[in-house]
Coordinates of C-alpha atoms in Angstrom, one line a residue:
X24 CA 110.5 47.4 125.3
X25 CA 108.0 44.9 126.7
X26 CA 105.4 43.5 124.2
X27 CA 101.9 44.6 125.3
X28 CA 100.7 41.0 124.8
X29 CA 103.2 39.7 127.4
X30 CA 102.2 42.5 129.7
X31 CA 98.5 41.6 129.4
X32 CA 99.4 38.0 130.0
X33 CA 101.3 38.7 133.1
X34 CA 98.4 40.9 134.5
X35 CA 95.9 38.1 133.7
X36 CA 98.1 35.5 135.4
X37 CA 98.2 37.6 138.6
X38 CA 94.5 38.4 138.5
X39 CA 93.5 34.8 137.8
X40 CA 95.3 33.6 141.0
X41 CA 93.1 36.0 143.0
X42 CA 89.9 35.6 141.0
X43 CA 87.8 34.9 144.1
X44 CA 88.9 38.2 145.7
X45 CA 88.5 40.0 142.4
X46 CA 84.9 38.7 142.0
X47 CA 84.0 39.9 145.5
X48 CA 85.5 43.3 144.7
X49 CA 83.5 43.7 141.5
X50 CA 80.3 41.9 142.2
X51 CA 80.1 41.0 145.9
X52 CA 78.5 37.8 147.2
X53 CA 77.7 35.2 144.4
X54 CA 74.1 34.3 143.8
X55 CA 75.0 30.6 143.4
X56 CA 78.2 28.8 144.3
X57 CA 79.8 25.6 143.1
X58 CA 83.2 24.2 144.0
X59 CA 84.8 25.6 140.8
X60 CA 82.3 28.2 139.6
X61 CA 80.4 31.2 141.0
X62 CA 77.3 32.6 139.4
X63 CA 75.9 36.1 139.6
X64 CA 72.5 37.6 138.6
X65 CA 69.0 36.4 139.5
X66 CA 69.3 33.6 136.9
X67 CA 73.0 33.1 137.3
X68 CA 73.7 34.3 133.9
X69 CA 77.2 35.6 134.7
X70 CA 79.6 32.7 135.4
X71 CA 83.1 33.0 136.8
X72 CA 85.5 30.0 137.1
X73 CA 87.4 30.3 140.4
X74 CA 89.4 27.0 140.3
X75 CA 90.5 24.4 137.8
X76 CA 92.1 24.6 134.4
X77 CA 89.9 27.6 133.3
X78 CA 90.4 29.6 136.5
X79 CA 90.0 33.3 135.9
X80 CA 87.7 32.9 132.9
X81 CA 84.1 34.4 132.8
X82 CA 81.1 34.1 130.6
X83 CA 78.1 36.5 130.5
X84 CA 75.5 34.3 128.9
X85 CA 72.9 37.0 128.8
X86 CA 75.1 39.3 126.7
X87 CA 77.2 36.5 125.1
X88 CA 80.5 38.0 126.3
X89 CA 83.3 35.9 127.7
X90 CA 87.0 36.2 128.3
X91 CA 89.8 36.5 130.8
X92 CA 90.0 38.2 134.3
X93 CA 91.2 41.4 132.6
X94 CA 88.3 41.2 130.2
X95 CA 86.0 40.8 133.2
X96 CA 87.2 44.1 134.7
X97 CA 86.7 45.8 131.3
X98 CA 83.2 44.3 130.9
X99 CA 82.0 45.4 134.3
X100 CA 83.9 48.7 134.7
X101 CA 83.6 49.9 131.1
X102 CA 87.3 50.7 130.8
X103 CA 89.9 49.7 128.3
X104 CA 93.6 50.1 127.4
X105 CA 95.8 52.1 129.7
X106 CA 92.9 52.9 132.1
X107 CA 92.1 49.1 132.4
X108 CA 95.8 48.3 133.1
X109 CA 96.1 51.0 135.7
X110 CA 93.0 49.8 137.5
X111 CA 94.2 46.2 137.5
X112 CA 97.7 47.3 138.7
X113 CA 96.3 49.4 141.5
X114 CA 94.0 46.7 142.7
X115 CA 96.7 44.0 142.6
X116 CA 99.1 46.4 144.5
X117 CA 96.5 47.0 147.2
X118 CA 95.5 43.3 147.7
X119 CA 99.0 41.8 147.3
X120 CA 100.6 44.2 149.7
X121 CA 98.5 43.1 152.7
X122 CA 100.5 40.4 154.5
X123 CA 98.9 38.3 157.3
X124 CA 100.9 37.0 160.3
X125 CA 99.5 34.6 162.9
X126 CA 99.1 35.9 166.4
X127 CA 100.1 33.2 168.9
X128 CA 98.8 32.7 171.5
X129 CA 95.4 33.9 170.4
X130 CA 94.2 36.8 172.6
X131 CA 91.4 36.3 175.0
X132 CA 88.0 37.5 173.8
X133 CA 88.5 36.9 170.1
X134 CA 85.3 35.9 168.4
X135 CA 84.9 32.4 167.0
X136 CA 85.6 32.1 163.3
X137 CA 82.6 32.1 161.0
X138 CA 83.0 29.7 158.1
X139 CA 80.1 31.1 156.3
X140 CA 81.8 34.4 155.5
X141 CA 84.9 35.6 153.7
X142 CA 87.8 35.0 153.9
X143 CA 87.1 31.5 155.2
X144 CA 84.0 30.4 153.3
X145 CA 85.7 29.5 149.9
X146 CA 87.3 26.4 151.4
X147 CA 83.9 25.1 152.4
X148 CA 82.4 25.2 149.0
X149 CA 81.4 21.5 148.4
X150 CA 82.9 20.5 151.7
X151 CA 81.7 19.9 155.3
X152 CA 83.6 20.3 158.6
X153 CA 84.3 16.9 160.1
X154 CA 86.3 17.9 163.1
X155 CA 88.3 20.9 164.5
X156 CA 91.4 20.2 166.5
X157 CA 92.8 22.9 168.9
X158 CA 96.6 23.4 169.1
X159 CA 97.8 24.7 172.4
X160 CA 101.1 25.8 174.0
X161 CA 102.6 23.9 176.9
X162 CA 100.8 26.3 179.2
X163 CA 97.5 25.5 177.5
X164 CA 97.1 28.8 175.6
X165 CA 95.2 28.4 172.3
X166 CA 97.5 28.8 169.2
X167 CA 95.1 27.9 166.4
X168 CA 93.3 24.9 164.8
X169 CA 93.7 22.2 162.3
X170 CA 90.3 21.7 160.5
X171 CA 89.3 18.4 158.9
X172 CA 87.2 19.0 155.8
X173 CA 85.7 16.4 153.6
X174 CA 83.8 16.5 150.2
X175 CA 81.1 14.3 148.9
X176 CA 83.7 12.0 147.4
X177 CA 85.3 11.5 150.9
X178 CA 88.4 13.4 149.9
X179 CA 89.8 15.2 152.9
X180 CA 92.0 18.3 153.4
X181 CA 93.3 19.5 156.8
X182 CA 94.1 23.3 156.5
X183 CA 95.4 25.3 159.5
X184 CA 93.2 28.1 160.9
X185 CA 95.0 30.9 162.8
X186 CA 94.0 34.4 164.0
X187 CA 96.1 36.9 162.1
X188 CA 97.1 40.5 162.0
X189 CA 97.9 42.2 158.7
X190 CA 100.6 44.8 158.0
X191 CA 97.7 47.3 157.4
X192 CA 96.5 46.8 161.0
X193 CA 93.5 44.5 160.3
X194 CA 92.7 41.4 162.3
X195 CA 90.9 38.3 161.0
X196 CA 90.8 34.5 161.1
X197 CA 92.7 33.2 158.1
X198 CA 93.6 29.8 156.5
X199 CA 97.2 30.3 157.3
X200 CA 99.8 27.9 158.8
X201 CA 101.4 28.1 162.2
X202 CA 104.6 30.0 162.4
X203 CA 107.9 28.1 162.5
X204 CA 108.7 26.2 165.7
X205 CA 105.2 24.6 165.7
X206 CA 103.8 23.1 168.8
X207 CA 102.9 19.5 168.8
X208 CA 99.2 18.6 169.0
X209 CA 98.4 17.7 172.6
X210 CA 101.5 19.4 174.1
X211 CA 99.5 20.8 177.0
X212 CA 99.0 17.2 178.3
X213 CA 102.6 16.7 179.3
X214 CA 102.9 19.8 181.6
X215 CA 101.9 18.2 184.9
X216 CA 102.6 14.6 184.4
X217 CA 105.6 12.2 183.9
X218 CA 103.5 9.7 181.9
X219 CA 105.2 8.2 178.9
X220 CA 104.5 9.9 175.6
X221 CA 103.0 8.2 172.5
X222 CA 103.4 10.0 169.2
X223 CA 101.3 9.0 166.2
X224 CA 100.6 10.6 162.8
X225 CA 97.5 12.8 162.5
X226 CA 95.0 14.4 164.9
X227 CA 92.3 11.9 164.2
X228 CA 94.6 9.1 165.0
X229 CA 95.9 10.9 168.2
X230 CA 92.3 11.2 169.5
X231 CA 91.7 7.5 168.8
X232 CA 95.0 6.5 170.5
X233 CA 94.3 8.6 173.5
X234 CA 91.1 6.6 174.1
X235 CA 93.0 3.3 173.6
X236 CA 95.9 4.3 175.9
X237 CA 94.6 6.7 178.6
X238 CA 97.7 6.3 180.7
X239 CA 99.9 7.8 178.0
X240 CA 100.1 11.4 176.8
X241 CA 99.3 11.0 173.0
X242 CA 100.8 13.7 170.7
X243 CA 101.0 14.3 167.0
X244 CA 102.1 17.1 164.7
X245 CA 100.6 19.3 161.9
X246 CA 101.1 18.9 158.2
X247 CA 101.5 15.2 157.6
X248 CA 104.4 12.8 157.3
X249 CA 106.7 15.2 155.4
X250 CA 106.4 18.0 158.0
X251 CA 107.4 16.0 161.1
X252 CA 110.6 18.0 161.6
X253 CA 108.9 21.4 161.3
X254 CA 107.6 20.9 164.8
X255 CA 109.5 22.0 167.9
X256 CA 110.0 18.8 169.9
X257 CA 112.3 20.3 172.5
X258 CA 109.6 20.3 175.3
X259 CA 109.8 16.5 175.2
X260 CA 113.4 16.3 176.3
X261 CA 114.2 13.7 178.9
X262 CA 110.9 11.9 178.4
X263 CA 110.2 8.3 177.6
X264 CA 108.7 8.3 174.1
X265 CA 107.1 5.6 171.9
X266 CA 106.5 6.2 168.2
X267 CA 103.6 4.4 166.4
X268 CA 103.8 4.8 162.6
X269 CA 101.1 4.6 160.0
X270 CA 101.6 1.5 158.0
X271 CA 102.9 3.0 154.8
X272 CA 106.3 4.0 153.6
X273 CA 105.8 7.7 154.4
X274 CA 104.6 6.9 157.9
X275 CA 107.5 4.6 158.7
X276 CA 110.0 7.1 157.2
X277 CA 108.5 10.0 159.3
X278 CA 108.9 8.0 162.5
X279 CA 112.5 7.1 161.7
X280 CA 113.4 10.7 161.1
X281 CA 111.6 11.7 164.3
X282 CA 113.4 9.0 166.4
X283 CA 116.7 10.2 165.1
X284 CA 115.8 13.9 165.9
X285 CA 114.5 13.1 169.4
X286 CA 117.8 11.3 170.3
X287 CA 119.8 14.2 168.9
X288 CA 118.0 16.7 171.3
X289 CA 118.6 14.5 174.3
X290 CA 115.9 11.7 174.5
X291 CA 117.6 8.4 175.4
X292 CA 114.4 6.4 175.6
X293 CA 112.8 6.4 172.1
X294 CA 111.2 3.3 170.7
X295 CA 109.3 2.7 167.4
X296 CA 106.5 0.1 167.5
X297 CA 107.2 -2.8 165.0
X298 CA 103.9 -3.6 163.3
X299 CA 103.2 -7.3 162.4
X300 CA 103.8 -8.3 158.8
X301 CA 100.1 -8.9 158.3
X302 CA 99.1 -5.3 159.2
X303 CA 96.9 -3.9 156.4
X304 CA 98.4 -1.2 154.2
X305 CA 98.0 2.4 155.4
X306 CA 96.5 1.1 158.7
X307 CA 96.6 3.4 161.8
X308 CA 95.2 3.5 165.3
X309 CA 92.0 5.2 164.2
X310 CA 91.1 2.1 162.1
X311 CA 89.5 -1.1 163.4
X312 CA 91.9 -3.5 164.9
X313 CA 92.8 -6.1 162.3
X314 CA 91.2 -9.5 163.3
X315 CA 94.3 -11.3 162.2
X316 CA 96.3 -9.8 165.1
X317 CA 96.8 -11.7 168.3
X318 CA 94.3 -10.3 170.8
X319 CA 96.9 -8.6 173.0
X320 CA 99.2 -7.2 170.4
X321 CA 98.5 -3.6 171.1
X322 CA 98.8 -4.0 174.9
X323 CA 102.1 -5.9 174.5
X324 CA 103.4 -3.2 172.1
X325 CA 103.3 -0.6 174.8
X326 CA 104.0 -3.0 177.7
X327 CA 100.6 -2.3 179.0
X328 CA 98.1 -4.6 180.8
X329 CA 96.0 -6.5 178.2
X330 CA 92.9 -5.9 180.3
X331 CA 93.2 -2.1 179.8
X332 CA 91.8 -2.3 176.3
X333 CA 89.7 -4.6 174.2
X334 CA 91.9 -4.9 171.1
X335 CA 89.0 -6.3 169.0
X336 CA 86.6 -3.4 169.5
X337 CA 86.8 -1.1 166.4
X338 CA 87.5 2.5 167.2
X339 CA 84.5 4.8 166.8
X340 CA 85.6 8.3 165.8
X341 CA 84.4 10.6 168.6
X342 CA 86.3 13.6 167.4
X343 CA 84.0 16.5 166.8
X344 CA 84.1 20.3 166.1
X345 CA 84.6 21.0 169.8
X346 CA 83.3 24.4 171.1
X347 CA 82.4 25.6 167.6
X348 CA 79.3 23.5 167.6
X349 CA 78.6 23.2 171.4

């Protein structure tokens, strides 16, 4: 027979992981929000911790009551014991059964996502949108977005935003990754051109590189260095490809893996740019050009005319939230 204390602990663990949803269910929109804490009541006397080491805990300062997620339900619903457990199990069953699957391509006429409302707003607590990057199919159909978010400490996250359908028949924008066989960022550029392809790491870097090298089709992938082989690179077969790594171990390793994979699927012309020994650590093409480089290094790296770029002009980030803020 299962000890009731273990049973309560298991229920609390499940409730704590979904404390934001539980708070909305019980109390609605918070009166005040911080990154790790939501407050309810005119004076914010009810505090709920939604992230961090105390996630799932609450404190009602007005009544001097505090406790776990299960205690929060008991406090607000006025139920205990078996009735409390039944309510928690029923709520978890309803919420956990709903599974969301991205719809790709996104149908015409879908409304733009609203970051101010659930289920998207929780990621913007303490963060601002720096840029939104649209991912498209080879035919140019919209698949979803990678959103660049930064907090006041300049820490960034780049979650994927897709339009999804649930198994209960609901539709919504969700912070949910692309399905397997992801499309590269910028894939639509290669459809009607035989231009050589330059692959870099990260959407911000891809936008910078496209300005530096307008005669190339610049692509990247979602998910960072470790996710390079989760993308479907087969549309690039038989194309001339140059890989430009970020200057860190993960960046170089990612491009080595990608070069090997591209050759395996039939690309004979794949080259990795060799960065000079004096390249700053973690440098990429979105950063200012190092003054220690020879003036025409970038041009020579891609066998391009030196006059096509000024290698000593720092890149100014022109990426922006696109049509969302137009």
